[in-house]
PDB file of C-alpha atoms and ligand atoms in Angstrom:
ATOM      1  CA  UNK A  22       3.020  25.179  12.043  1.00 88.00           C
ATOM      2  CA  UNK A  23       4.184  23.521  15.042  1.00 95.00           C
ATOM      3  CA  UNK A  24       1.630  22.305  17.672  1.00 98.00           C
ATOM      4  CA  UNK A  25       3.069  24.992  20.188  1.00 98.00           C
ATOM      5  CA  UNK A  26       2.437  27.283  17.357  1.00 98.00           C
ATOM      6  CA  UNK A  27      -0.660  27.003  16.732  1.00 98.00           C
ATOM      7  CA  UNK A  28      -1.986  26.619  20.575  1.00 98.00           C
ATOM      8  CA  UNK A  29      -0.049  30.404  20.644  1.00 98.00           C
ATOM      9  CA  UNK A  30      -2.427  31.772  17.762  1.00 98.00           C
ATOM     10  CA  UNK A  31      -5.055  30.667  19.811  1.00 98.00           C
ATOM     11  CA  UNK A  32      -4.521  31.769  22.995  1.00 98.00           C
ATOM     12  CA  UNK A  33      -4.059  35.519  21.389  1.00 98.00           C
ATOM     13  CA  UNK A  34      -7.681  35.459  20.768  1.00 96.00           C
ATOM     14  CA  UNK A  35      -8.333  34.666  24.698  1.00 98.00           C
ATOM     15  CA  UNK A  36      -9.392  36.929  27.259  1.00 98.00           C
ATOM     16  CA  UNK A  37      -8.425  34.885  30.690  1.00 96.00           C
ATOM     17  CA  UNK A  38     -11.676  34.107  31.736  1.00 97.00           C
ATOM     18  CA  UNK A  39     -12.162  32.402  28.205  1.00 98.00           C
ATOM     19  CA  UNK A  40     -11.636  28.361  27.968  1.00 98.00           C
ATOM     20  CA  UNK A  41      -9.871  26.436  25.004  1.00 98.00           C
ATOM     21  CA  UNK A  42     -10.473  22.872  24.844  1.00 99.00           C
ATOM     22  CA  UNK A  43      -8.194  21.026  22.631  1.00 98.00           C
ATOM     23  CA  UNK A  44     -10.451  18.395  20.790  1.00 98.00           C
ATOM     24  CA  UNK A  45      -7.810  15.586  20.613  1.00 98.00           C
ATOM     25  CA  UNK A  46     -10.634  12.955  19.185  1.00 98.00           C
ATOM     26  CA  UNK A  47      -8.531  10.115  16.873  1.00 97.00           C
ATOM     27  CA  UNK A  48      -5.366  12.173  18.114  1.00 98.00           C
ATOM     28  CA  UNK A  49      -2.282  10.012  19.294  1.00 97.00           C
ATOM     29  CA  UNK A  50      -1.705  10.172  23.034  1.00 98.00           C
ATOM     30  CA  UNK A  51       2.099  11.813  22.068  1.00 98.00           C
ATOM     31  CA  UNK A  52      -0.032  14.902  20.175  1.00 98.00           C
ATOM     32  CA  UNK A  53      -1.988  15.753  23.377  1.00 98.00           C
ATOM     33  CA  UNK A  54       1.488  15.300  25.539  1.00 98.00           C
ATOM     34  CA  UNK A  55       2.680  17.751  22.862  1.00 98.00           C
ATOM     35  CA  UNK A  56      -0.276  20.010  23.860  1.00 98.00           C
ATOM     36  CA  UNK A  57      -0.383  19.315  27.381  1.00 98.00           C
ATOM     37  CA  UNK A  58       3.494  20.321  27.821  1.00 98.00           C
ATOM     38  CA  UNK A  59       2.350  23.971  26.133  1.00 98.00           C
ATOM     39  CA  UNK A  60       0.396  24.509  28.842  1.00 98.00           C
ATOM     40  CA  UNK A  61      -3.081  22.556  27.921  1.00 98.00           C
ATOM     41  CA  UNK A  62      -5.012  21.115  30.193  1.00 98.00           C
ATOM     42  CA  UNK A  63      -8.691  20.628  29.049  1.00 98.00           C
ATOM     43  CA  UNK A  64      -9.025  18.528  26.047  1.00 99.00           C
ATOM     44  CA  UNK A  65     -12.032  17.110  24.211  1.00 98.00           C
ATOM     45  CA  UNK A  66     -13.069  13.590  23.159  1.00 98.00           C
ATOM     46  CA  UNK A  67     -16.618  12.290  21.442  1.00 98.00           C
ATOM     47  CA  UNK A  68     -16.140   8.876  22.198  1.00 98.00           C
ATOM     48  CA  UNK A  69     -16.325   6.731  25.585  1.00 98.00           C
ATOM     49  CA  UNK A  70     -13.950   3.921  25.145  1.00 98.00           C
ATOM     50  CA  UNK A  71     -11.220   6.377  23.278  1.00 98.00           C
ATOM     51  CA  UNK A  72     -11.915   8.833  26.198  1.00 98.00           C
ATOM     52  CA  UNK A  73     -10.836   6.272  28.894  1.00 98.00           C
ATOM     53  CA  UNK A  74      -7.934   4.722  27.057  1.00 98.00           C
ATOM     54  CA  UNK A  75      -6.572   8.012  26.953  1.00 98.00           C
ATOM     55  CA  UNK A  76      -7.817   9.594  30.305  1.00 98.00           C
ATOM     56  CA  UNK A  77      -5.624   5.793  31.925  1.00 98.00           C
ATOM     57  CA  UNK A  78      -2.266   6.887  30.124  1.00 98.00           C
ATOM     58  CA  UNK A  79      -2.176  10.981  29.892  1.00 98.00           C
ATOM     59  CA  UNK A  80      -1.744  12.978  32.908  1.00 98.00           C
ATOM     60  CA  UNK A  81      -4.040  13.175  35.871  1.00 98.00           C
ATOM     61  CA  UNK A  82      -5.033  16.982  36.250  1.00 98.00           C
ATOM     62  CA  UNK A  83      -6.335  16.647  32.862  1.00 98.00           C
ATOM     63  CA  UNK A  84      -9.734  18.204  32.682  1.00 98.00           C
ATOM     64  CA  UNK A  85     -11.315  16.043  30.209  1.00 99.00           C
ATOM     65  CA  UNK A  86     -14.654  17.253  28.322  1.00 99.00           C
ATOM     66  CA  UNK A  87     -16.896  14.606  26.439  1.00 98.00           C
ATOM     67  CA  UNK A  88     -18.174  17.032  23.322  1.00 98.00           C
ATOM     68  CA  UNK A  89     -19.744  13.655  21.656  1.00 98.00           C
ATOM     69  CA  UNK A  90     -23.460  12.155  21.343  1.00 97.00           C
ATOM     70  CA  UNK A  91     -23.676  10.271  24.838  1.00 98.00           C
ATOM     71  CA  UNK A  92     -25.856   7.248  24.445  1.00 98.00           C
ATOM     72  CA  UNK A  93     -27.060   6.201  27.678  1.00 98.00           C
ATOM     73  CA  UNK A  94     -25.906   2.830  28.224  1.00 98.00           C
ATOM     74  CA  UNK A  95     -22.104   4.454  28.134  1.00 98.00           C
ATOM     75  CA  UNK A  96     -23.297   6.958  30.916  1.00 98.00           C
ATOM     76  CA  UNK A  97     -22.095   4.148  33.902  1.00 98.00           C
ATOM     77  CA  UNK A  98     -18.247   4.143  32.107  1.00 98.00           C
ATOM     78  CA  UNK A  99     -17.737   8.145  32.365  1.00 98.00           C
ATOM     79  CA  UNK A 100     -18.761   8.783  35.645  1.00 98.00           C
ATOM     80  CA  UNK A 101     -15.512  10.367  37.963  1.00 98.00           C
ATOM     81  CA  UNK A 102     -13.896  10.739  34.845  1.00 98.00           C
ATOM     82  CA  UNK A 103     -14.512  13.879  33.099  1.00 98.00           C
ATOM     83  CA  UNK A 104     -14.864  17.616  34.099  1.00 98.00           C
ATOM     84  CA  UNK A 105     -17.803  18.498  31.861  1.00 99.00           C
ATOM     85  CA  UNK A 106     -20.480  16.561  29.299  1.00 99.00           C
ATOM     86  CA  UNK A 107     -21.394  19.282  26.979  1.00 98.00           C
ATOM     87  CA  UNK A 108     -24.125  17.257  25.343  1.00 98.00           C
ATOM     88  CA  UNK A 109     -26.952  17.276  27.536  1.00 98.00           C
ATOM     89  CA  UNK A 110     -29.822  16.633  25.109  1.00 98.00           C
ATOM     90  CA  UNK A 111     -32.621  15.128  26.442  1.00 97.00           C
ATOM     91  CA  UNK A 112     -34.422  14.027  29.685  1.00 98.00           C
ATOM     92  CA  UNK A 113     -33.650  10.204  29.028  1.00 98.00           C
ATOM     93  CA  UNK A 114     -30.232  11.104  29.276  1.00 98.00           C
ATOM     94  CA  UNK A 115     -30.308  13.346  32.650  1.00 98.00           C
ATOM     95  CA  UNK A 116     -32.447  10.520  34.263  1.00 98.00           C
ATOM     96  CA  UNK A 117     -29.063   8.596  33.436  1.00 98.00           C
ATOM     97  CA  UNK A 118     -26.664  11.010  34.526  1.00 98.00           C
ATOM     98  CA  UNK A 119     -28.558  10.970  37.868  1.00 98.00           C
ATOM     99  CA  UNK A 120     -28.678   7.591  38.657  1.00 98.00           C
ATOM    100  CA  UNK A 121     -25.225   6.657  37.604  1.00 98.00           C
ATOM    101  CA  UNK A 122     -23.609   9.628  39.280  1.00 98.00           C
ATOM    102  CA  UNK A 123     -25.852   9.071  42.244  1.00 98.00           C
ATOM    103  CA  UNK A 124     -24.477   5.620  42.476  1.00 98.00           C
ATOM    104  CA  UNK A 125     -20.880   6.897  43.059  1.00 98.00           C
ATOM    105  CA  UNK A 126     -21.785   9.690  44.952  1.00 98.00           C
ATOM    106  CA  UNK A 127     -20.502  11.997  42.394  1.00 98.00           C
ATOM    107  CA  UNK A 128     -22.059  15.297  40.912  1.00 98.00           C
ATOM    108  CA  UNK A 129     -22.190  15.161  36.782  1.00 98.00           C
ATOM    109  CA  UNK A 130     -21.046  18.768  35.139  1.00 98.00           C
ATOM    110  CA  UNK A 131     -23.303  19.414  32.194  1.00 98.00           C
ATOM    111  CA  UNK A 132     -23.686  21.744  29.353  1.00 98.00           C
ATOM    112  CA  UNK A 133     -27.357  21.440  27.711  1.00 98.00           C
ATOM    113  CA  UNK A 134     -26.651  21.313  24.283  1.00 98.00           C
ATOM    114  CA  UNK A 135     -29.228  23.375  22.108  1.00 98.00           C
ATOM    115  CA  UNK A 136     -29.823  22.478  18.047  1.00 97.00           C
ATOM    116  CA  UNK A 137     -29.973  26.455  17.430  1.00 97.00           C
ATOM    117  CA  UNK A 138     -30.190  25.715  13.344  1.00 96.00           C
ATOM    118  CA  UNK A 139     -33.253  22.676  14.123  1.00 94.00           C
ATOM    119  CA  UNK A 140     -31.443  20.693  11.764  1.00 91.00           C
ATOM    120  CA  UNK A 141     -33.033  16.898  11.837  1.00 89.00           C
ATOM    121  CA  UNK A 142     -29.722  15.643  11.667  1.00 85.00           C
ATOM    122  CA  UNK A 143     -28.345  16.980  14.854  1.00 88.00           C
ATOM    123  CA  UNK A 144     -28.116  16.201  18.127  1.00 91.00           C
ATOM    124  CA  UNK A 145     -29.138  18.886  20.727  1.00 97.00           C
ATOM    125  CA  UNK A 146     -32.524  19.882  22.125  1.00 97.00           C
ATOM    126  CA  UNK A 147     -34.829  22.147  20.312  1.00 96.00           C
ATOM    127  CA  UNK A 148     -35.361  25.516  21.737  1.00 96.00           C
ATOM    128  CA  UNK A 149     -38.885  24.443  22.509  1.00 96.00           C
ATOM    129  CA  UNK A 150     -37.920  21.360  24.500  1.00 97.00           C
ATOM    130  CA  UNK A 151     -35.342  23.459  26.669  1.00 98.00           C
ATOM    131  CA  UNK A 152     -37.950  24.608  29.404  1.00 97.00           C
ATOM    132  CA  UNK A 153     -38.735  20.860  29.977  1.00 98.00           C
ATOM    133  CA  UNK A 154     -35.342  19.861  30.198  1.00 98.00           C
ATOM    134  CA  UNK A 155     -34.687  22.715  32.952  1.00 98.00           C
ATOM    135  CA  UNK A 156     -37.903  21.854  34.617  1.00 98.00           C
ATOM    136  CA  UNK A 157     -36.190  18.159  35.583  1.00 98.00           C
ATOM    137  CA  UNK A 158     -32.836  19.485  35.765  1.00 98.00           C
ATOM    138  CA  UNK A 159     -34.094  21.252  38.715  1.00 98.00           C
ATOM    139  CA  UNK A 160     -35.404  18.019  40.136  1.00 98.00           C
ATOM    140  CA  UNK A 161     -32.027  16.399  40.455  1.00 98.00           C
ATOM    141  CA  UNK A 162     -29.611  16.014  42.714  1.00 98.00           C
ATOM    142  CA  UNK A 163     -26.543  15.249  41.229  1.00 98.00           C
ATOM    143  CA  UNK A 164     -26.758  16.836  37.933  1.00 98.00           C
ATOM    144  CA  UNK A 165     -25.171  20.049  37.623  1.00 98.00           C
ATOM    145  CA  UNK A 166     -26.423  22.157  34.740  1.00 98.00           C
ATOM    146  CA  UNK A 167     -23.124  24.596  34.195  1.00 98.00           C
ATOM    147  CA  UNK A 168     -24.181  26.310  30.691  1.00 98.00           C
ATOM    148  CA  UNK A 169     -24.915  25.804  26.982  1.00 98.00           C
ATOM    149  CA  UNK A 170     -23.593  24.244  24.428  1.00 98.00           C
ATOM    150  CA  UNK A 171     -24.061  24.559  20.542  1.00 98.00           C
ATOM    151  CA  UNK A 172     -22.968  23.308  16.922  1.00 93.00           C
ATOM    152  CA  UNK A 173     -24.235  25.542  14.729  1.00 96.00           C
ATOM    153  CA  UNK A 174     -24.966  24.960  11.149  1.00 95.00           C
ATOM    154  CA  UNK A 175     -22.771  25.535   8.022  1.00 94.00           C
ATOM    155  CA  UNK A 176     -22.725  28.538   6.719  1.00 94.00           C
ATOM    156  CA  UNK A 177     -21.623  31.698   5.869  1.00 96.00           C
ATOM    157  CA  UNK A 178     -20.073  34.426   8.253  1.00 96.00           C
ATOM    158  CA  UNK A 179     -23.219  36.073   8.779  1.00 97.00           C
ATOM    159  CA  UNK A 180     -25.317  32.935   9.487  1.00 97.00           C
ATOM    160  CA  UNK A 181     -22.888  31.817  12.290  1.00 97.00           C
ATOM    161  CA  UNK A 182     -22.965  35.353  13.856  1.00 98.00           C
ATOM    162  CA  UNK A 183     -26.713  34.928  13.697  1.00 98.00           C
ATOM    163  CA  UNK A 184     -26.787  31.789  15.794  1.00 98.00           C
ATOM    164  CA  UNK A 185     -23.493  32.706  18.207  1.00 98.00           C
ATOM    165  CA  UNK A 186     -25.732  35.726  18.870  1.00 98.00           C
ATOM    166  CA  UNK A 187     -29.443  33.636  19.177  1.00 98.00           C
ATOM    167  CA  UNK A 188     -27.279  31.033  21.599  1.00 98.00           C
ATOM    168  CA  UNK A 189     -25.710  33.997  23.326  1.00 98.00           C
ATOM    169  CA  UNK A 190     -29.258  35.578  23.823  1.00 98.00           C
ATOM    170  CA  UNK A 191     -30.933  32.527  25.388  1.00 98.00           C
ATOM    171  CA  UNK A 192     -27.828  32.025  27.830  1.00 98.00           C
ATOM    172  CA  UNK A 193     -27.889  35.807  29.233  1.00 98.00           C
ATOM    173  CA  UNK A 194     -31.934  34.549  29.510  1.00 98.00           C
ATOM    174  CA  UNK A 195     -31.546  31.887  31.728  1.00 98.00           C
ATOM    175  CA  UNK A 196     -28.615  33.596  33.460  1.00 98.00           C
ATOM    176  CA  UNK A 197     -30.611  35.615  34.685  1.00 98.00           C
ATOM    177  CA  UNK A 198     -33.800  33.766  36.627  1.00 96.00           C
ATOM    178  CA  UNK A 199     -33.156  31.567  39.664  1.00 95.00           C
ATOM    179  CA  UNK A 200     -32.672  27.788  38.977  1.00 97.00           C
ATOM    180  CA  UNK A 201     -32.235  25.300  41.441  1.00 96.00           C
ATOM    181  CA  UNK A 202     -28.760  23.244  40.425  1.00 96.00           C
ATOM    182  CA  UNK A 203     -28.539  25.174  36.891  1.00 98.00           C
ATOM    183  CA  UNK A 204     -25.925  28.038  36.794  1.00 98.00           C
ATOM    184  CA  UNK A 205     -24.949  29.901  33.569  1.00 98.00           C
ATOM    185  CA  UNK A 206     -21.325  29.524  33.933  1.00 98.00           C
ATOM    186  CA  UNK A 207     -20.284  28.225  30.384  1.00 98.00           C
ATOM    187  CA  UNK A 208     -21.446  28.816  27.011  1.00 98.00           C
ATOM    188  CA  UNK A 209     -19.489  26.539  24.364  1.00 98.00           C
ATOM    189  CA  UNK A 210     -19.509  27.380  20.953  1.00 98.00           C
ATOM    190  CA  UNK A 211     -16.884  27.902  18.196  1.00 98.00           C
ATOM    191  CA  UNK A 212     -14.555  25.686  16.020  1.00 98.00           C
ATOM    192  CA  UNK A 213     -11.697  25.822  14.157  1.00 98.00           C
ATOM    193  CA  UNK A 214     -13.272  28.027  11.494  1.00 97.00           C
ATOM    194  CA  UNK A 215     -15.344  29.889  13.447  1.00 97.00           C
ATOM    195  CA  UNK A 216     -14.071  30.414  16.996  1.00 98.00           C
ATOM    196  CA  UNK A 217     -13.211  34.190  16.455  1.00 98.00           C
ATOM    197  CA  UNK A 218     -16.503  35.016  15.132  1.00 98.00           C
ATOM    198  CA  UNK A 219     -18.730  32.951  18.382  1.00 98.00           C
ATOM    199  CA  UNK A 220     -15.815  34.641  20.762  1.00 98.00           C
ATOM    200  CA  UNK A 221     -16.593  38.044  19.175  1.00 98.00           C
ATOM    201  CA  UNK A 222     -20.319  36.885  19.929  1.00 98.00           C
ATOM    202  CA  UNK A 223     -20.074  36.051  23.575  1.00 98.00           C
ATOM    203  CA  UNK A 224     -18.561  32.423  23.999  1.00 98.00           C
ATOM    204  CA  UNK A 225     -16.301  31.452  26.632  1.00 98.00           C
ATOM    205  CA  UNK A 226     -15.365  28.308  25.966  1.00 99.00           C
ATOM    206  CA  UNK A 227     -13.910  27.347  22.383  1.00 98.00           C
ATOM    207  CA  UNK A 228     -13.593  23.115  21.174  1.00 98.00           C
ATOM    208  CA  UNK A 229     -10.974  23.410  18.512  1.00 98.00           C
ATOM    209  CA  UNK A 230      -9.333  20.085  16.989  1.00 98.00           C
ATOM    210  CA  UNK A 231      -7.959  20.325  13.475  1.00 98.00           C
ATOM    211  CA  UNK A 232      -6.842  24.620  14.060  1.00 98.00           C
ATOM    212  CA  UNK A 233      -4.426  22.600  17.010  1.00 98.00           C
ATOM    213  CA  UNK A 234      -3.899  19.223  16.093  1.00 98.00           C
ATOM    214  CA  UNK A 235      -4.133  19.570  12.123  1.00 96.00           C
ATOM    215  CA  UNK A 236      -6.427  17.400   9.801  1.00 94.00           C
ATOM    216  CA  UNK A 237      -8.048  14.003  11.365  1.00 92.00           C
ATOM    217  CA  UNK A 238      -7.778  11.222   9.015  1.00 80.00           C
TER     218      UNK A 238
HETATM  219  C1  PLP B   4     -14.665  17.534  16.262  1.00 82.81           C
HETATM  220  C2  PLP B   4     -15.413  18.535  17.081  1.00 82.81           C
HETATM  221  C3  PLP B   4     -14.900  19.828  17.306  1.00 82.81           C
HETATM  222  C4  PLP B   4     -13.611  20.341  16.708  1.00 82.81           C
HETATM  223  O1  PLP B   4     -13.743  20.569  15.341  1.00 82.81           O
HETATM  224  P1  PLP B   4     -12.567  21.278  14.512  1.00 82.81           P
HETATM  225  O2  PLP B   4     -13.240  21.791  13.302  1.00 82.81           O
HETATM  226  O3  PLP B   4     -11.566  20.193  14.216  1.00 82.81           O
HETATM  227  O4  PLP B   4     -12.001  22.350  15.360  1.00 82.81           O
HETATM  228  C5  PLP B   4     -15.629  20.679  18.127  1.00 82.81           C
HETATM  229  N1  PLP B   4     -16.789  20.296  18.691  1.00 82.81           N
HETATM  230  C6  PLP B   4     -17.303  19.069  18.506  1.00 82.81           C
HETATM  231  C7  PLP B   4     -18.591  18.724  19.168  1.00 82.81           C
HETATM  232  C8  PLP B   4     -16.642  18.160  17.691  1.00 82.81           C
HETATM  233  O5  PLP B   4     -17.180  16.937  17.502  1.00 82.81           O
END
């Protein structure tokens, strides 16, 4: 199927209110043109320097949306150009995101990402970090905590469900106390393979690469 095609598929499964972000990460600049023609306009990259080669070239009402691990001596390259960091992960990092923003004046959009599965090998805070990390989100001033973000572990249907559902509980949570700069706005979860079953479980904002794009080499 065609690029077009496949963005149509998509978009079936979307309520208006619900985001698709094209993951275009070791995608050609022509693919995401491709995409952006159809109507795209928020597309996904995991790393800084391919972010900013592409975000110089491609169109600017792009809303680009860095889905990778951000180390924190990359933080100073990013600011002013993307929409939303959905990998918030620890305090180091926010302390970054302040200064660096602060610098240019600029407010940082942030999704706290949360390891749902507590798998060692992932990035994200653990559920009993995530108070903490609120605690000095509230603190700052140009950090802007907009929702959740998760990668869930591999599994079967049923496990998925089970942590769309977990992620989807802890975001109506926090949605509903009173944070200073944290609002519960967006809650990213769901891939190619499993974007129907985390929209069925309250997402509203999908990162899907190879289901638009096909395989990455
Ligand atoms: C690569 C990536 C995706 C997209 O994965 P697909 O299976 O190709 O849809 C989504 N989220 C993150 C964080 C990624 O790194």
């Amino acid at each position: 199927m065609s690029i077009g095609e496949n963005i149509s598929v998509i978009m079936e499964n979307l309520k208006e209110d619900e985001i698709l972000v094209a993951v275009s990460k070791t995608k050609p600049i022509e693919l995401i043109n491709e995409a952006y023609l159809e109507g795209l306009r928020d597309f996904g990259e995991n790393k800084v320097q391919e972010l900013l080669d592409k975000v110089e070239v491609l169109p600017k009402d792009i809303r680009w949306h860095f889905i990778g691990h951000l180390q924190r001596n990359k933080v100073k390259y990013i600011v002013g150009k993307v929409f939303l960091i959905h990998s918030l992960d620890s305090i180091r990092l926010l302390k970054e995101l302040e200064k660096q923003f602060s610098l240019n004046n600029l407010e940082a959009h942030a999704l706290i990402e949360v390891n749902i599965g507590e798998e060692e090998s992932k990035s994200g805070i653990n559920i009993n970090e995530l108070n903490e990390l609120l605690e000095e989100c509230e603190r700052c001033s140009f950090v802007k905590v907009k929702g959740l973000m998760a990668i869930i572990p591999i599994g079967s249907e049923e496990k998925c469900r089970h942590y769309f559902r977990s992620m989807k509980g802890i975001f109506n949570d926090l949605s509903k106390r009173n944070f200073k700069n944290i609002e519960m706005k967006y809650l990213s979860m769901g891939m190619t393979n499993d974007y129907k079953i985390a929209l069925e479980e309250g997402s509203n904002m999908i990162r899907v690469g190879t289901g638009i794009f096909g395989l990455r080499r």
